[in-house]
Short mmCIF file of C-alpha atoms in Angstrom, two decimals:
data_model
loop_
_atom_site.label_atom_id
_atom_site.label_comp_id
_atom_site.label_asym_id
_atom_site.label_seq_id
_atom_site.Cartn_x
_atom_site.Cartn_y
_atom_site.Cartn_z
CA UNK A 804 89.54 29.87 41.49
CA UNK A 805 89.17 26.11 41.57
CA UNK A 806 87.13 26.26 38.24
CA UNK A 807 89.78 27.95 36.48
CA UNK A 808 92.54 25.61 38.29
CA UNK A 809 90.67 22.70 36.87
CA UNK A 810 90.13 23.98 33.43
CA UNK A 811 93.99 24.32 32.88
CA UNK A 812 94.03 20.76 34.01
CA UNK A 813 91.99 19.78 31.37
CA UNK A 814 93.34 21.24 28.72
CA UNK A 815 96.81 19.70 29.74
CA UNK A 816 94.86 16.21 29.93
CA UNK A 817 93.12 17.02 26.48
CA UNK A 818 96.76 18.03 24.95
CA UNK A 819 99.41 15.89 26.09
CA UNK A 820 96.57 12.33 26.25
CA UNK A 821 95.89 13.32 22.51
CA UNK A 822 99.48 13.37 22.05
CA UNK A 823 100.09 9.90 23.18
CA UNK A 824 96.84 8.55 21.70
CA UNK A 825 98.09 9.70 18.23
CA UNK A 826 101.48 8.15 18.88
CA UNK A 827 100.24 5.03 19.63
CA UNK A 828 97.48 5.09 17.14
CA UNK A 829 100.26 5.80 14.71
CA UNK A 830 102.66 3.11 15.92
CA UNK A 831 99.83 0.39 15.77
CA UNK A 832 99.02 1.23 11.92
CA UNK A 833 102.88 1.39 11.21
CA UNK A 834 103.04 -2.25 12.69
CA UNK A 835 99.79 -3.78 11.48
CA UNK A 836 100.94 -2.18 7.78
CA UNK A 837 97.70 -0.37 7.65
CA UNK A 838 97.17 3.32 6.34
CA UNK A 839 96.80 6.04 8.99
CA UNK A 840 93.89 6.95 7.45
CA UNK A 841 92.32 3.70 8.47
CA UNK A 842 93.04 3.90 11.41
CA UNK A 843 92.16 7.46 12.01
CA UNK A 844 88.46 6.60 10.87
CA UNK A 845 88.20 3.42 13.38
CA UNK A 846 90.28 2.97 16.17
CA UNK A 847 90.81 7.55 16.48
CA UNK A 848 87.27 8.08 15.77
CA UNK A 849 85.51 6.34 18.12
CA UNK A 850 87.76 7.12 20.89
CA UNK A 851 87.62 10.52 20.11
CA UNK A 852 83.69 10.58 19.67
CA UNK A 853 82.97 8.99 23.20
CA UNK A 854 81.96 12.33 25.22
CA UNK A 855 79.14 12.66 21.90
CA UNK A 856 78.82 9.58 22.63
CA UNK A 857 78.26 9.35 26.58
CA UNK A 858 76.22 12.98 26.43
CA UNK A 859 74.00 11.51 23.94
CA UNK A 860 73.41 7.92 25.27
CA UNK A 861 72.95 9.33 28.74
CA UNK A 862 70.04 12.22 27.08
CA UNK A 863 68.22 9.02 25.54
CA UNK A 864 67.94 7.10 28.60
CA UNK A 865 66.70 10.48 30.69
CA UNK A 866 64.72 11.32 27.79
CA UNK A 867 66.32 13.94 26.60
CA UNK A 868 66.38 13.27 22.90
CA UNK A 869 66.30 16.23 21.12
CA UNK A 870 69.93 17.09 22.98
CA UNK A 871 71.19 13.86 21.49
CA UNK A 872 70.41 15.04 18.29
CA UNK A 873 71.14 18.58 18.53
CA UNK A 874 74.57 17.19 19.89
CA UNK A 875 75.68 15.14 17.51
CA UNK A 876 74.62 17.45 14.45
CA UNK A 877 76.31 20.39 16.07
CA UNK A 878 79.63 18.56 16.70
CA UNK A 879 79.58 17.17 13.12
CA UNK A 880 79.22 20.15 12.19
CA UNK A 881 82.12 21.93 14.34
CA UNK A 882 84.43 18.73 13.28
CA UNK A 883 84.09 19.41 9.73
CA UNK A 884 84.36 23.49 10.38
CA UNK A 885 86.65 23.68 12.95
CA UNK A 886 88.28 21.25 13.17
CA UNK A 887 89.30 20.52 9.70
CA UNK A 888 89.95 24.01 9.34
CA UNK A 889 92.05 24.44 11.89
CA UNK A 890 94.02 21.65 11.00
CA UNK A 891 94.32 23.15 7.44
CA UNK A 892 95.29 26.55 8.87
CA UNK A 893 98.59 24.79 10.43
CA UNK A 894 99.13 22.47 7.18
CA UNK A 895 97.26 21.75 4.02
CA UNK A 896 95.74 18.85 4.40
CA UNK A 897 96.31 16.01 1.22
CA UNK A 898 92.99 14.44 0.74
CA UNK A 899 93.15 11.30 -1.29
CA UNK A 900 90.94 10.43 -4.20
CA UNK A 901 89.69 7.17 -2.50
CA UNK A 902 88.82 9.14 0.06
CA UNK A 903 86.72 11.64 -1.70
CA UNK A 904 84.81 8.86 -3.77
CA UNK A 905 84.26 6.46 -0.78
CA UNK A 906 84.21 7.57 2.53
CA UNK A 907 83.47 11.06 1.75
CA UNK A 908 80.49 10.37 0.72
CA UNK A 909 79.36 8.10 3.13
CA UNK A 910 79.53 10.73 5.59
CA UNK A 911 77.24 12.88 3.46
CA UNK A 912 74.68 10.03 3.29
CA UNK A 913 74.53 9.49 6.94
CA UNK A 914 73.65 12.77 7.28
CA UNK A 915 71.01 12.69 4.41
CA UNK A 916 69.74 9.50 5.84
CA UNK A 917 69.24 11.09 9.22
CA UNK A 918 66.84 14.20 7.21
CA UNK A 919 64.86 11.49 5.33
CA UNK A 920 64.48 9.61 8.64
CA UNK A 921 63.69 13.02 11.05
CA UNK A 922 61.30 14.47 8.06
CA UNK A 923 58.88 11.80 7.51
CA UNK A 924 57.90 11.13 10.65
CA UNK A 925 59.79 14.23 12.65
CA UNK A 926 61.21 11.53 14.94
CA UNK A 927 64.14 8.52 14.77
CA UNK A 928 62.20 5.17 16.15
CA UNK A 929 63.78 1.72 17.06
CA UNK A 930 63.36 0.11 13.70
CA UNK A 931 65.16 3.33 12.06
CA UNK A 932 67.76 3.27 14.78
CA UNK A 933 68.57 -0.67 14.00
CA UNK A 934 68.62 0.10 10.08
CA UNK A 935 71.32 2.55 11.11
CA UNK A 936 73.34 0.28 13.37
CA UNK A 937 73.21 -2.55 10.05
CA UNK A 938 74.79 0.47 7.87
CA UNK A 939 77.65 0.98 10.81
CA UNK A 940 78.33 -2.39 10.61
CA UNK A 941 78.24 -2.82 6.90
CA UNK A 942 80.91 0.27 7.75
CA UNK A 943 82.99 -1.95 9.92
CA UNK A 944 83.42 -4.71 7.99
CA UNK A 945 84.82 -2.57 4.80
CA UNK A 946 87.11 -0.95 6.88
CA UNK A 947 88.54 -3.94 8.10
CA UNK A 948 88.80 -5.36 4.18
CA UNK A 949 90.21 -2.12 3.06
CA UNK A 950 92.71 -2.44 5.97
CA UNK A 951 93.40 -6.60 5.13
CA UNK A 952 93.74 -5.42 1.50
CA UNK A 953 96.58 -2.44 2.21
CA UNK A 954 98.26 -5.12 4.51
CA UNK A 955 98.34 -7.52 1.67
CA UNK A 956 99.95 -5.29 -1.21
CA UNK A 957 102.04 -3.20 1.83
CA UNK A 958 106.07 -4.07 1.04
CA UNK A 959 107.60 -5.29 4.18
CA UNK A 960 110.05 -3.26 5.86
CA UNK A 961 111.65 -2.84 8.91
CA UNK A 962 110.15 0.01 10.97
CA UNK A 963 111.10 1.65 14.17
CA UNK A 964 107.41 1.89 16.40
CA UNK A 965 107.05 1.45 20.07
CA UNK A 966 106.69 -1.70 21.55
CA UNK A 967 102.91 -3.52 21.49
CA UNK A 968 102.38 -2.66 25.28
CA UNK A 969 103.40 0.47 25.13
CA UNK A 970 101.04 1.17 21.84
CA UNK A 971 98.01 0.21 24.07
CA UNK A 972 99.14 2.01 27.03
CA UNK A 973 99.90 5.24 25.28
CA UNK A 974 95.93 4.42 23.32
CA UNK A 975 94.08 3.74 26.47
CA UNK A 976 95.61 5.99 28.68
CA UNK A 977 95.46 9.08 26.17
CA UNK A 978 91.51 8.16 25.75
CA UNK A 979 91.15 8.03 29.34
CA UNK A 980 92.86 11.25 29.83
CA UNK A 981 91.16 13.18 26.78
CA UNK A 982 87.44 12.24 28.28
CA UNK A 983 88.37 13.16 31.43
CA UNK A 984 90.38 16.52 30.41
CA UNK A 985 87.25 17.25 27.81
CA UNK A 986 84.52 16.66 30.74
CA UNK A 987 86.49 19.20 32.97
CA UNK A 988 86.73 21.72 30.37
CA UNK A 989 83.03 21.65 29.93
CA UNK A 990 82.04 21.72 33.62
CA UNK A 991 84.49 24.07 34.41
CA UNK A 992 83.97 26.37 30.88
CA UNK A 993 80.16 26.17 32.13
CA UNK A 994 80.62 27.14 35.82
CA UNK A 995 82.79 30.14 34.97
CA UNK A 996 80.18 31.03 31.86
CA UNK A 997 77.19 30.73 33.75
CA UNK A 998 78.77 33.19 37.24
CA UNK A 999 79.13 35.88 34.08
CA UNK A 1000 75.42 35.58 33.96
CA UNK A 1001 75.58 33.93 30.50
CA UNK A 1002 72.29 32.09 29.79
CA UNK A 1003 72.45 27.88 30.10
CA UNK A 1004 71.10 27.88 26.50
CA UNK A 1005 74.06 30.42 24.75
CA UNK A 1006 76.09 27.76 26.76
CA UNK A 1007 74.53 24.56 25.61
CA UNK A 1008 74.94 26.20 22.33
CA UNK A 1009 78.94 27.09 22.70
CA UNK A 1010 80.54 26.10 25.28
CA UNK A 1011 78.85 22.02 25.74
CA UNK A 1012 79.14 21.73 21.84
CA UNK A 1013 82.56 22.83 21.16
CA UNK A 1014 83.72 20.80 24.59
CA UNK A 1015 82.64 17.63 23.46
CA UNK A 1016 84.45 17.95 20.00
CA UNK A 1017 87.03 19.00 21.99
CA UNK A 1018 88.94 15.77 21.59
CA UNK A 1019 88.49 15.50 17.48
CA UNK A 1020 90.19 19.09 17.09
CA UNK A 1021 93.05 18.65 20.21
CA UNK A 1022 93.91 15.25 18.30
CA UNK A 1023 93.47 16.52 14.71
CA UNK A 1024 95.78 19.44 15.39
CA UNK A 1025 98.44 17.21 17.04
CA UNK A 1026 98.10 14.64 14.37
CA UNK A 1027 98.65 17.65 11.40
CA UNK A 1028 101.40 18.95 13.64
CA UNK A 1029 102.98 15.17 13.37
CA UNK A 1030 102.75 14.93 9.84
CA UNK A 1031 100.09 12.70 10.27
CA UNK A 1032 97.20 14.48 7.69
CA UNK A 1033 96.02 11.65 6.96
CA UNK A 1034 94.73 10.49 10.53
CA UNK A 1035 93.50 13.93 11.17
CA UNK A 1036 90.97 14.08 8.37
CA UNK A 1037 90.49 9.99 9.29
CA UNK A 1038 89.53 11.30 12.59
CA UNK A 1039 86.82 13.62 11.41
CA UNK A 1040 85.23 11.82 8.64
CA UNK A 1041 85.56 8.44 10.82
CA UNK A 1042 84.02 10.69 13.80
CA UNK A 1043 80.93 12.18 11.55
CA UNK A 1044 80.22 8.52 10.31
CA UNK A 1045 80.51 7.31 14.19
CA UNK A 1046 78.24 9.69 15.75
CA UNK A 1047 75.23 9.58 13.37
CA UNK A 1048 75.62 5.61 12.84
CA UNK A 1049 76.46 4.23 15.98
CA UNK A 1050 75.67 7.56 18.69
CA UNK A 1051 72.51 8.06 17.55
CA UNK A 1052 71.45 4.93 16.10
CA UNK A 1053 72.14 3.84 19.97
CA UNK A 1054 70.29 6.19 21.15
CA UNK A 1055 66.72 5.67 18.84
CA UNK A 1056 67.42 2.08 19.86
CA UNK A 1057 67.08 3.04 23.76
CA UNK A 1058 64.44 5.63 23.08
CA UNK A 1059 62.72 6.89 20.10
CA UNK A 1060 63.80 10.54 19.58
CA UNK A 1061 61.46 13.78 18.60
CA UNK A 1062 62.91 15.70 15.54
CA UNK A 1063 62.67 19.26 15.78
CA UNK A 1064 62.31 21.50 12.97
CA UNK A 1065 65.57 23.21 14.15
CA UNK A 1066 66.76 20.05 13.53
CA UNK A 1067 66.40 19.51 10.16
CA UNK A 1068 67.59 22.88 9.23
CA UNK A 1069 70.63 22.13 11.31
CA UNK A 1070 70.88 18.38 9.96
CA UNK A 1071 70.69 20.51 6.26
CA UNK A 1072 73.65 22.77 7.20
CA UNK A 1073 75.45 19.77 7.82
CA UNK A 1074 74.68 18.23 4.93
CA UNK A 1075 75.60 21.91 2.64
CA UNK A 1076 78.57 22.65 4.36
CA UNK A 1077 79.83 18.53 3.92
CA UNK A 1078 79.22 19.52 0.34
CA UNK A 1079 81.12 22.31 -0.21
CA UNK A 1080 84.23 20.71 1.63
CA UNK A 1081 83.86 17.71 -0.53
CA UNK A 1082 83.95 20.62 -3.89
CA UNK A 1083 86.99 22.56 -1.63
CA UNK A 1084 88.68 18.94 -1.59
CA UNK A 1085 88.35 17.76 -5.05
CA UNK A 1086 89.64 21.17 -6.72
CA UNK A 1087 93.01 20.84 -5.28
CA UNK A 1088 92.99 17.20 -3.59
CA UNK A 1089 93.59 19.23 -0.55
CA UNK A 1090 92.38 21.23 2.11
CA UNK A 1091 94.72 24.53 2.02
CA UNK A 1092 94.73 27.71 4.35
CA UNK A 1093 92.49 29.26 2.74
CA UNK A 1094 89.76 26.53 2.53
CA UNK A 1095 90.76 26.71 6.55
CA UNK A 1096 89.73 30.45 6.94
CA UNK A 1097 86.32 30.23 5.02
CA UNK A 1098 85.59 27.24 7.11
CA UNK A 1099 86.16 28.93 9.98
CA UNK A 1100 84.48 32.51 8.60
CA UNK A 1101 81.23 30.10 8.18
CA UNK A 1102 81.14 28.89 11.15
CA UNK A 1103 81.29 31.96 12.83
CA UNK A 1104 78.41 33.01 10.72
CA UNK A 1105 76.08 29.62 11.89
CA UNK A 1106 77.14 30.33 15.78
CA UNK A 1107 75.57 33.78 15.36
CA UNK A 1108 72.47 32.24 13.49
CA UNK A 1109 71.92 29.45 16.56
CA UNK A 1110 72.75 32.24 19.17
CA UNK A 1111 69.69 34.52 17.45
CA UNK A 1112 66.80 31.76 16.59
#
């Protein structure tokens, strides 16, 4: 009873912490005269990605490396499926050209990076791990010129946001509470999977995967529902760029990490599906309802194909 108790909890802490933590994120661009979108691929994305982030980190140091990379492929790929679809289901979501020629793509080549990297030498060393860090930071840096530059040309005006404190109040506090309310959700998801007599691998598969992305599609969705489209596709592209970059790079840093075979094949879903949202995106410079059902349709389809391997 306490499991279920405590997953309700979470979801409440995953909801209403996301809800803050887009308000403020909002506020802050509104004040700082910087697109959403900007801020929905820096300051949203990496608070958003820190349970991939923590689960992976904490598999390097054990050891565990093949989870850190089966992790933060399989959320990628649930935050591009999912989430985005999801998102698209409620509203079609405008995707700007920029955004298709720059960052788009970006996130495609981290992921084609990480298969050149895994299939030469079926592992991710230091020295690869550090090369991928330099990108991230290369990554950084134009974010913060793109942001400098919209500041620049942005017309002054006078609007309404919440007051500084409050902004990093409402951003702290609805991180804290979306890692806490996504780590409940997990355990307690797990617990009441596993006394069902569902196997710890169908779980690690499901229920660990879609829990840590669990804060990307809670604060998508509220962002969409805001109006704010822009920092919900931010969020994911930022988050796929964050997790492959920084997570893992991190992680080969701490510990070189074994590449699987599974891996690659998984790591080449990524890239295929990335692909065909990129084509869904540019035919209509938007992500509609019905891109949002096939999305979620293929999905479906790769759960059943990692369930049966």
């Amino acid at each position: 009873m306490l499991d279920y108790v405590l997953l309700i909890v979470g979801f409440v802490l995953l909801i209403k912490g996301a809800d803050f933590f887009v308000d403020g994120s909002a506020s802050v661009a509104k004040k700082l005269r910087v697109p959403t979108m900007i801020i929905g691929m820096t300051i949203v994305a990496m608070g958003t990605s820190a349970p991939e982030c923590a689960v992976s980190i904490a598999a390097s140091v054990k050891g565990s490396n093949t989870m850190a990379i089966s992790n933060v492929i399989g959320s990628n790929i649930f935050n591009l499926m999912i989430v985005c679809g999801a998102c698209a289901l409620f509203t079609p979501l405008a995707v700007k050209v920029s955004t298709l020629k720059q960052e788009f793509p970006l996130s495609v080549l981290a992921a084609v990076l990480l298969l050149g990297m895994g299939y030469l030498g079926m592992s991710v060393n230091r020295v690869e791990g550090v090369i991928l860090l330099v990108i991230f930071a290369l990554f950084l840096v134009w974010m913060v010129w793109e942001a400098k530059k919209a500041r620049d040309n942005a017309e002054v005006e006078e609007i309404e946001t919440l007051p500084g404190w409050k902004c990093l109040v409402y951003i702290v506090g609805g991180i804290i509470a979306i890692v806490i309310g996504g780590d409940l959700v997990v355990d307690c998801a797990s617990a009441i999977a596993a006394a069902f007599g569902l196997s710890q691998t169908l779980i690690g598969l499901t229920i660990v995967a879609f829990g840590t992305s669990l804060p990307e599609l809670v604060t998508s969705l509220v962002a969409a529902k805001k109006g704010e489209t822009d920092m919900a596709l931010g969020n994911v592209i930022g988050s796929n760029i964050f997790n492959i970059l920084l997570v893992l790079a991190v992680a080969a840093a701490v510990s070189p990490m074994a590449v699987l075979m599974d891996n690659l094949i998984d790591d080449i879903i990524l890239i295929a599906v990335s692909i065909l949202i990129w084509i869904f995106a540019w035919s209509k410079k938007e992500l509609n309802r019905i891109h949002g059902v096939i999305m979620i349709v293929i999905y479906a389809a790769y759960v059943v194909y990692i369930c049966m391997r």
